[in-house]
Amino acid sequence: MNATLCMRASEIFRTVRQNAYARQPCGRQGRSSPSLPLTYMPTSARLVIAGLKPIEVPFDGPGEPWRHLYGPDDFIRTLEQILSEDEASNFGSDLRLPDQLDNLFEAFVSGRRLYHDREFHTMSPESDAVWELKTPDLRVFGWFLKRDHFACMNLMKADAAKGAGEFAGYDSLYPHVRSHIVRRRQELGCHLDLCVIGSEPYDVVSVRDRL
Amino acid sequence: MTSYLFEIGSKRRKTARFIGQVRDEIVRAFVQEKTSSSINQDILAAKLDVNKSVVSRDLNNYTNMTLSKVADYAWALNYDIVFKMKKNSVAVSEYIYDMRGSNIETRYEVESEAEALVEA
């Protein structure tokens, strides 16, 4: 049923897209593209069409999760790989890679403050509304569908992203990741109205104890 | 619509999150002091009589600090430590999470929402 549903949804997706008019998109590559007026659709249904699944972590409370994570199948496969490989840290952390991710995801969904100053940056803005969530060993790149709703697109090891460690001599992957995400966001039709523009953390996240 | 549960197991999660929370608390206190006074990593390292790289590693990574090291940071930042054990009231859901493991489960309500849209 899923496959049929997705096929039918993508037909509608294409038709609407062909008849659309341009609106202000999110990201430089979308400026001249046809728009996709999906605002009448409930967000959850639009996420189905875009192929983004909610990512949950066991939540210790109190209350409901404050923020939400989403990712496509390929991102989820990378999560599964991190879980199965269960590697130790290359950067002096006592937490293995899955534990670091659990910490990051829990801090995100629980609504805790995410540090973003020069010395401590769990979260930092890239250009083109692409954001990075980080642990000592891992980098998660994506964008905010709306405030407190993060779409995870890429997960990679820190030394691979930076062109350091065993990847020394390779270029930093940041520019490539950024343009990949901008392109992917555009393909999914999210650049129009499922994308928060802003480079300040409070543009994109709220903090539980501040509200 | 399906969702994905990222699960590392309740025992491991308890350890990892505790280490993370201790680190977060020390960073929170340090950032707060940094904005309200002139403290920085050099001063903190000097107060603790360690190299700055040790402080940087402790604050930037998730290190399994000894209790005495946590106390040293609290002393250097002039903070008190509050530590409390309380009975876990969500033991049942912990068990359920462990039983579910890392899997993809179906959520039909969103799927039917999308289907209704397609039919419309």
Short mmCIF file of C-alpha atoms in Angstrom, two decimals:
data_model
loop_
_atom_site.label_atom_id
_atom_site.label_comp_id
_atom_site.label_asym_id
_atom_site.label_seq_id
_atom_site.Cartn_x
_atom_site.Cartn_y
_atom_site.Cartn_z
CA MET A 1 0.00 0.00 0.00
CA ASN A 2 2.87 2.32 0.80
CA ALA A 3 4.33 2.06 -2.68
CA THR A 4 0.96 2.74 -4.32
CA LEU A 5 0.34 5.64 -1.99
CA CYS A 6 3.73 7.14 -2.71
CA MET A 7 3.26 6.73 -6.46
CA ARG A 8 -0.12 8.42 -6.41
CA ALA A 9 1.15 11.13 -4.12
CA SER A 10 4.12 11.80 -6.34
CA GLU A 11 1.79 12.15 -9.37
CA ILE A 12 -0.12 14.86 -7.51
CA PHE A 13 3.19 16.31 -6.40
CA ARG A 14 4.32 16.62 -10.04
CA THR A 15 1.02 18.06 -11.30
CA VAL A 16 0.86 20.68 -8.59
CA ARG A 17 4.46 21.54 -9.17
CA GLN A 18 3.91 22.07 -12.91
CA ASN A 19 1.09 24.52 -12.22
CA ALA A 20 2.81 26.37 -9.47
CA TYR A 21 4.02 29.94 -9.43
CA ALA A 22 7.25 31.16 -7.89
CA ARG A 23 7.44 32.07 -4.24
CA GLN A 24 10.35 32.98 -2.03
CA PRO A 25 12.26 29.75 -1.55
CA CYS A 26 14.75 28.71 1.11
CA GLY A 27 18.24 28.43 -0.33
CA ARG A 28 20.01 30.06 -3.21
CA GLN A 29 19.47 27.30 -5.74
CA GLY A 30 15.73 27.55 -5.51
CA ARG A 31 15.33 31.16 -6.57
CA SER A 32 14.10 30.57 -10.08
CA SER A 33 12.45 27.19 -9.57
CA PRO A 34 8.71 26.59 -9.85
CA SER A 35 7.10 26.61 -6.44
CA LEU A 36 4.96 24.00 -4.81
CA PRO A 37 2.04 25.49 -2.87
CA LEU A 38 1.68 22.75 -0.32
CA THR A 39 0.54 24.95 2.50
CA TYR A 40 -2.97 23.50 2.42
CA MET A 41 -1.65 20.05 3.26
CA PRO A 42 -1.21 18.92 6.83
CA THR A 43 2.49 18.86 7.65
CA SER A 44 2.53 15.17 8.49
CA ALA A 45 1.12 14.24 5.08
CA ARG A 46 3.65 16.46 3.39
CA LEU A 47 6.39 14.67 5.28
CA VAL A 48 5.09 11.35 3.95
CA ILE A 49 5.28 12.71 0.44
CA ALA A 50 8.76 14.09 1.06
CA GLY A 51 9.84 10.70 2.43
CA LEU A 52 10.83 12.01 5.85
CA LYS A 53 10.21 9.78 8.87
CA PRO A 54 10.07 10.91 12.47
CA ILE A 55 13.13 9.76 14.43
CA GLU A 56 12.39 9.01 18.06
CA VAL A 57 14.66 8.48 21.03
CA PRO A 58 13.51 7.06 24.36
CA PHE A 59 12.46 10.15 26.24
CA ASP A 60 12.85 10.40 29.98
CA GLY A 61 10.48 13.36 30.25
CA PRO A 62 9.09 15.38 31.85
CA GLY A 63 6.15 15.84 29.53
CA GLU A 64 6.25 15.34 25.79
CA PRO A 65 9.31 15.76 23.58
CA TRP A 66 9.91 19.47 23.01
CA ARG A 67 11.61 19.25 19.64
CA HIS A 68 11.40 16.73 16.80
CA LEU A 69 13.77 14.98 14.44
CA TYR A 70 13.07 13.59 10.97
CA GLY A 71 15.13 11.81 8.38
CA PRO A 72 14.86 10.01 5.06
CA ASP A 73 15.53 6.27 4.68
CA ASP A 74 19.16 6.73 3.70
CA PHE A 75 19.84 8.73 6.87
CA ILE A 76 18.14 6.03 8.94
CA ARG A 77 20.31 3.39 7.28
CA THR A 78 23.37 5.38 8.35
CA LEU A 79 22.02 5.43 11.91
CA GLU A 80 21.64 1.67 11.77
CA GLN A 81 25.21 1.37 10.55
CA ILE A 82 26.51 3.52 13.43
CA LEU A 83 24.58 1.30 15.84
CA SER A 84 25.88 -1.94 14.37
CA GLU A 85 29.51 -0.83 14.07
CA ASP A 86 29.49 0.60 17.61
CA GLU A 87 32.84 2.31 17.22
CA ALA A 88 34.85 3.92 20.00
CA SER A 89 35.69 7.62 19.85
CA ASN A 90 38.64 8.94 17.87
CA PHE A 91 38.53 12.24 19.74
CA GLY A 92 39.09 11.25 23.34
CA SER A 93 35.46 10.86 24.32
CA ASP A 94 34.60 8.04 26.69
CA LEU A 95 31.30 7.59 24.89
CA ARG A 96 31.11 5.35 21.87
CA LEU A 97 29.55 6.77 18.72
CA PRO A 98 25.97 5.48 19.28
CA ASP A 99 26.10 6.83 22.85
CA GLN A 100 27.18 10.23 21.58
CA LEU A 101 24.26 10.29 19.16
CA ASP A 102 21.84 9.24 21.87
CA ASN A 103 23.09 12.14 23.99
CA LEU A 104 22.75 14.59 21.14
CA PHE A 105 19.27 13.44 20.14
CA GLU A 106 18.08 13.38 23.73
CA ALA A 107 19.40 16.90 24.36
CA PHE A 108 17.62 18.02 21.21
CA VAL A 109 14.22 16.45 21.77
CA SER A 110 14.11 17.28 25.47
CA GLY A 111 14.34 20.98 24.66
CA ARG A 112 17.56 21.62 26.58
CA ARG A 113 19.79 24.51 25.66
CA LEU A 114 22.14 23.62 22.80
CA TYR A 115 25.44 25.44 23.14
CA HIS A 116 26.54 27.41 20.16
CA ASP A 117 29.30 29.78 21.18
CA ARG A 118 32.87 29.68 19.88
CA GLU A 119 34.11 27.11 22.35
CA PHE A 120 31.06 24.90 22.67
CA HIS A 121 28.96 24.21 19.64
CA THR A 122 26.50 21.41 19.78
CA MET A 123 24.70 23.33 17.10
CA SER A 124 26.02 25.76 14.56
CA PRO A 125 24.56 27.43 11.49
CA GLU A 126 25.95 26.92 8.04
CA SER A 127 24.88 29.20 5.23
CA ASP A 128 21.78 28.48 3.11
CA ALA A 129 19.74 27.60 6.19
CA VAL A 130 21.75 24.41 6.63
CA TRP A 131 22.49 23.54 10.25
CA GLU A 132 24.95 21.23 11.90
CA LEU A 133 24.43 19.28 15.11
CA LYS A 134 27.62 17.79 16.45
CA THR A 135 29.13 15.38 18.90
CA PRO A 136 32.88 14.96 19.37
CA ASP A 137 33.00 12.32 16.60
CA LEU A 138 29.93 12.88 14.48
CA ARG A 139 28.29 15.60 12.43
CA VAL A 140 24.60 15.70 11.54
CA PHE A 141 23.59 18.13 8.80
CA GLY A 142 20.12 19.21 7.82
CA TRP A 143 17.65 22.04 8.02
CA PHE A 144 14.70 23.10 10.13
CA LEU A 145 11.35 22.27 8.57
CA LYS A 146 9.85 24.66 11.07
CA ARG A 147 10.93 25.87 14.49
CA ASP A 148 11.99 22.89 16.65
CA HIS A 149 11.56 20.42 13.76
CA PHE A 150 14.89 19.33 12.29
CA ALA A 151 15.27 17.30 9.11
CA CYS A 152 18.48 15.25 9.34
CA MET A 153 19.99 14.64 5.93
CA ASN A 154 23.64 13.69 6.35
CA LEU A 155 25.52 11.93 9.11
CA MET A 156 29.26 11.68 8.88
CA LYS A 157 32.33 11.31 11.00
CA ALA A 158 33.95 14.55 12.08
CA ASP A 159 37.34 13.78 10.55
CA ALA A 160 35.73 12.91 7.21
CA ALA A 161 33.75 16.17 7.25
CA LYS A 162 36.82 18.22 8.11
CA GLY A 163 39.31 16.36 5.94
CA ALA A 164 41.33 15.47 9.03
CA GLY A 165 42.57 12.36 10.83
CA GLU A 166 42.53 9.37 8.50
CA PHE A 167 41.02 11.70 5.86
CA ALA A 168 43.93 14.18 6.06
CA GLY A 169 44.80 15.48 2.64
CA TYR A 170 41.18 15.39 1.46
CA ASP A 171 39.15 18.56 1.11
CA SER A 172 36.67 19.55 3.75
CA LEU A 173 33.28 18.18 2.80
CA TYR A 174 31.31 21.08 4.28
CA PRO A 175 30.67 22.93 0.99
CA HIS A 176 29.64 19.69 -0.74
CA VAL A 177 27.33 18.70 2.10
CA ARG A 178 25.76 22.12 2.11
CA SER A 179 25.01 22.14 -1.61
CA HIS A 180 23.79 18.53 -1.41
CA ILE A 181 21.31 19.49 1.29
CA VAL A 182 20.13 22.59 -0.55
CA ARG A 183 19.57 20.47 -3.67
CA ARG A 184 17.81 17.69 -1.74
CA ARG A 185 15.59 20.21 0.02
CA GLN A 186 14.60 21.62 -3.31
CA GLU A 187 13.88 18.18 -4.78
CA LEU A 188 11.62 17.39 -1.85
CA GLY A 189 9.76 20.66 -2.33
CA CYS A 190 10.59 21.72 1.22
CA HIS A 191 12.55 24.85 0.29
CA LEU A 192 9.39 26.85 -0.15
CA ASP A 193 7.58 26.61 3.11
CA LEU A 194 9.11 23.78 5.10
CA CYS A 195 12.36 25.57 5.76
CA VAL A 196 13.22 28.11 8.41
CA ILE A 197 15.53 30.87 7.24
CA GLY A 198 17.73 32.29 9.97
CA SER A 199 21.21 32.00 11.35
CA GLU A 200 20.43 32.64 15.00
CA PRO A 201 19.69 29.61 17.17
CA TYR A 202 16.50 31.12 18.49
CA ASP A 203 15.22 31.48 14.93
CA VAL A 204 15.14 27.71 14.72
CA VAL A 205 14.81 26.32 18.24
CA SER A 206 13.03 27.20 21.42
CA VAL A 207 14.34 26.15 24.83
CA ARG A 208 12.05 24.37 27.22
CA ASP A 209 13.06 26.26 30.33
CA ARG A 210 12.83 29.64 28.60
CA LEU A 211 9.13 29.39 27.79
CA MET B 1 3.77 6.94 8.06
CA THR B 2 6.57 5.07 9.75
CA SER B 3 8.82 6.32 12.50
CA TYR B 4 12.23 5.12 13.57
CA LEU B 5 13.32 4.53 17.14
CA PHE B 6 16.99 5.13 17.83
CA GLU B 7 17.73 2.78 20.71
CA ILE B 8 21.01 1.84 22.40
CA GLY B 9 19.54 -0.07 25.37
CA SER B 10 18.40 1.21 28.75
CA LYS B 11 21.55 0.39 30.76
CA ARG B 12 23.87 1.94 28.25
CA ARG B 13 21.54 4.90 27.80
CA LYS B 14 21.53 5.56 31.54
CA THR B 15 25.34 5.66 31.63
CA ALA B 16 25.77 7.73 28.48
CA ARG B 17 23.13 10.27 29.42
CA PHE B 18 24.50 10.67 32.94
CA ILE B 19 27.98 11.37 31.58
CA GLY B 20 26.43 13.80 29.09
CA GLN B 21 24.37 15.56 31.72
CA VAL B 22 27.34 16.04 34.05
CA ARG B 23 29.34 17.50 31.18
CA ASP B 24 26.41 19.73 30.14
CA GLU B 25 26.04 21.04 33.68
CA ILE B 26 29.73 21.95 33.92
CA VAL B 27 29.61 23.63 30.51
CA ARG B 28 26.44 25.49 31.50
CA ALA B 29 28.10 26.78 34.66
CA PHE B 30 31.26 27.72 32.78
CA VAL B 31 29.37 29.58 30.01
CA GLN B 32 27.32 31.40 32.64
CA GLU B 33 30.45 32.45 34.53
CA LYS B 34 32.16 33.42 31.31
CA THR B 35 29.40 35.87 30.47
CA SER B 36 29.14 37.29 33.98
CA SER B 37 32.85 37.42 34.83
CA SER B 38 36.14 37.26 32.99
CA ILE B 39 36.78 33.56 33.46
CA ASN B 40 38.06 31.58 30.49
CA GLN B 41 39.61 28.17 29.93
CA ASP B 42 43.12 29.47 30.75
CA ILE B 43 42.03 30.80 34.11
CA LEU B 44 40.05 27.68 34.87
CA ALA B 45 43.05 25.50 34.00
CA ALA B 46 45.33 27.64 36.18
CA LYS B 47 42.90 27.38 39.09
CA LEU B 48 42.80 23.61 38.73
CA ASP B 49 46.54 23.41 38.15
CA VAL B 50 46.16 21.47 34.91
CA ASN B 51 47.00 22.13 31.29
CA LYS B 52 44.40 24.02 29.26
CA SER B 53 44.10 21.02 26.94
CA VAL B 54 42.75 18.97 29.84
CA VAL B 55 40.01 21.51 30.47
CA SER B 56 39.25 21.73 26.77
CA ARG B 57 38.98 17.96 26.51
CA ASP B 58 36.72 17.72 29.57
CA LEU B 59 34.38 20.46 28.39
CA ASN B 60 34.23 19.58 24.72
CA ASN B 61 34.12 15.81 24.92
CA TYR B 62 32.04 13.43 26.88
CA THR B 63 34.65 12.21 29.31
CA ASN B 64 33.92 9.90 32.18
CA MET B 65 35.10 12.27 34.91
CA THR B 66 35.82 11.08 38.40
CA LEU B 67 33.68 12.47 41.18
CA SER B 68 36.66 14.37 42.53
CA LYS B 69 37.19 16.01 39.16
CA VAL B 70 33.55 17.09 39.04
CA ALA B 71 34.00 18.55 42.51
CA ASP B 72 37.16 20.34 41.37
CA TYR B 73 35.24 22.05 38.57
CA ALA B 74 32.46 23.02 40.95
CA TRP B 75 35.03 24.50 43.32
CA ALA B 76 36.86 26.39 40.55
CA LEU B 77 33.60 27.85 39.25
CA ASN B 78 32.27 28.50 42.75
CA TYR B 79 29.20 26.32 42.26
CA ASP B 80 27.50 23.79 44.50
CA ILE B 81 26.76 20.26 43.36
CA VAL B 82 23.31 18.77 43.78
CA PHE B 83 23.15 15.01 43.31
CA LYS B 84 20.04 13.02 43.96
CA MET B 85 18.87 9.46 43.29
CA LYS B 86 15.15 8.94 42.88
CA LYS B 87 13.04 5.95 42.04
CA ASN B 88 12.45 5.60 38.33
CA SER B 89 8.71 5.87 37.77
CA VAL B 90 8.83 4.93 34.09
CA ALA B 91 10.31 1.47 34.44
CA VAL B 92 7.56 -0.06 32.33
CA SER B 93 8.19 2.15 29.33
CA GLU B 94 11.94 1.50 29.64
CA TYR B 95 11.14 -2.17 29.35
CA ILE B 96 8.92 -1.57 26.36
CA TYR B 97 11.65 0.42 24.62
CA ASP B 98 14.10 -2.41 25.18
CA MET B 99 11.64 -4.91 23.81
CA ARG B 100 10.99 -2.82 20.74
CA GLY B 101 14.67 -2.36 20.00
CA SER B 102 15.70 -0.38 16.97
CA ASN B 103 12.90 -0.85 14.53
CA ILE B 104 10.54 0.90 12.23
CA GLU B 105 6.97 0.87 13.32
CA THR B 106 3.93 1.81 11.35
CA ARG B 107 1.74 4.72 12.30
CA TYR B 108 -1.45 4.30 10.39
CA GLU B 109 -3.15 7.54 11.32
CA VAL B 110 -0.75 9.69 9.29
CA GLU B 111 -0.77 7.22 6.44
CA SER B 112 -4.54 7.43 6.16
CA GLU B 113 -4.32 11.20 6.34
CA ALA B 114 -2.08 11.18 3.29
CA GLU B 115 -4.32 8.67 1.55
CA ALA B 116 -7.35 10.90 2.11
CA LEU B 117 -5.46 13.77 0.53
CA VAL B 118 -4.57 11.69 -2.49
CA GLU B 119 -8.19 10.64 -2.92
CA ALA B 120 -9.35 14.26 -2.62
#
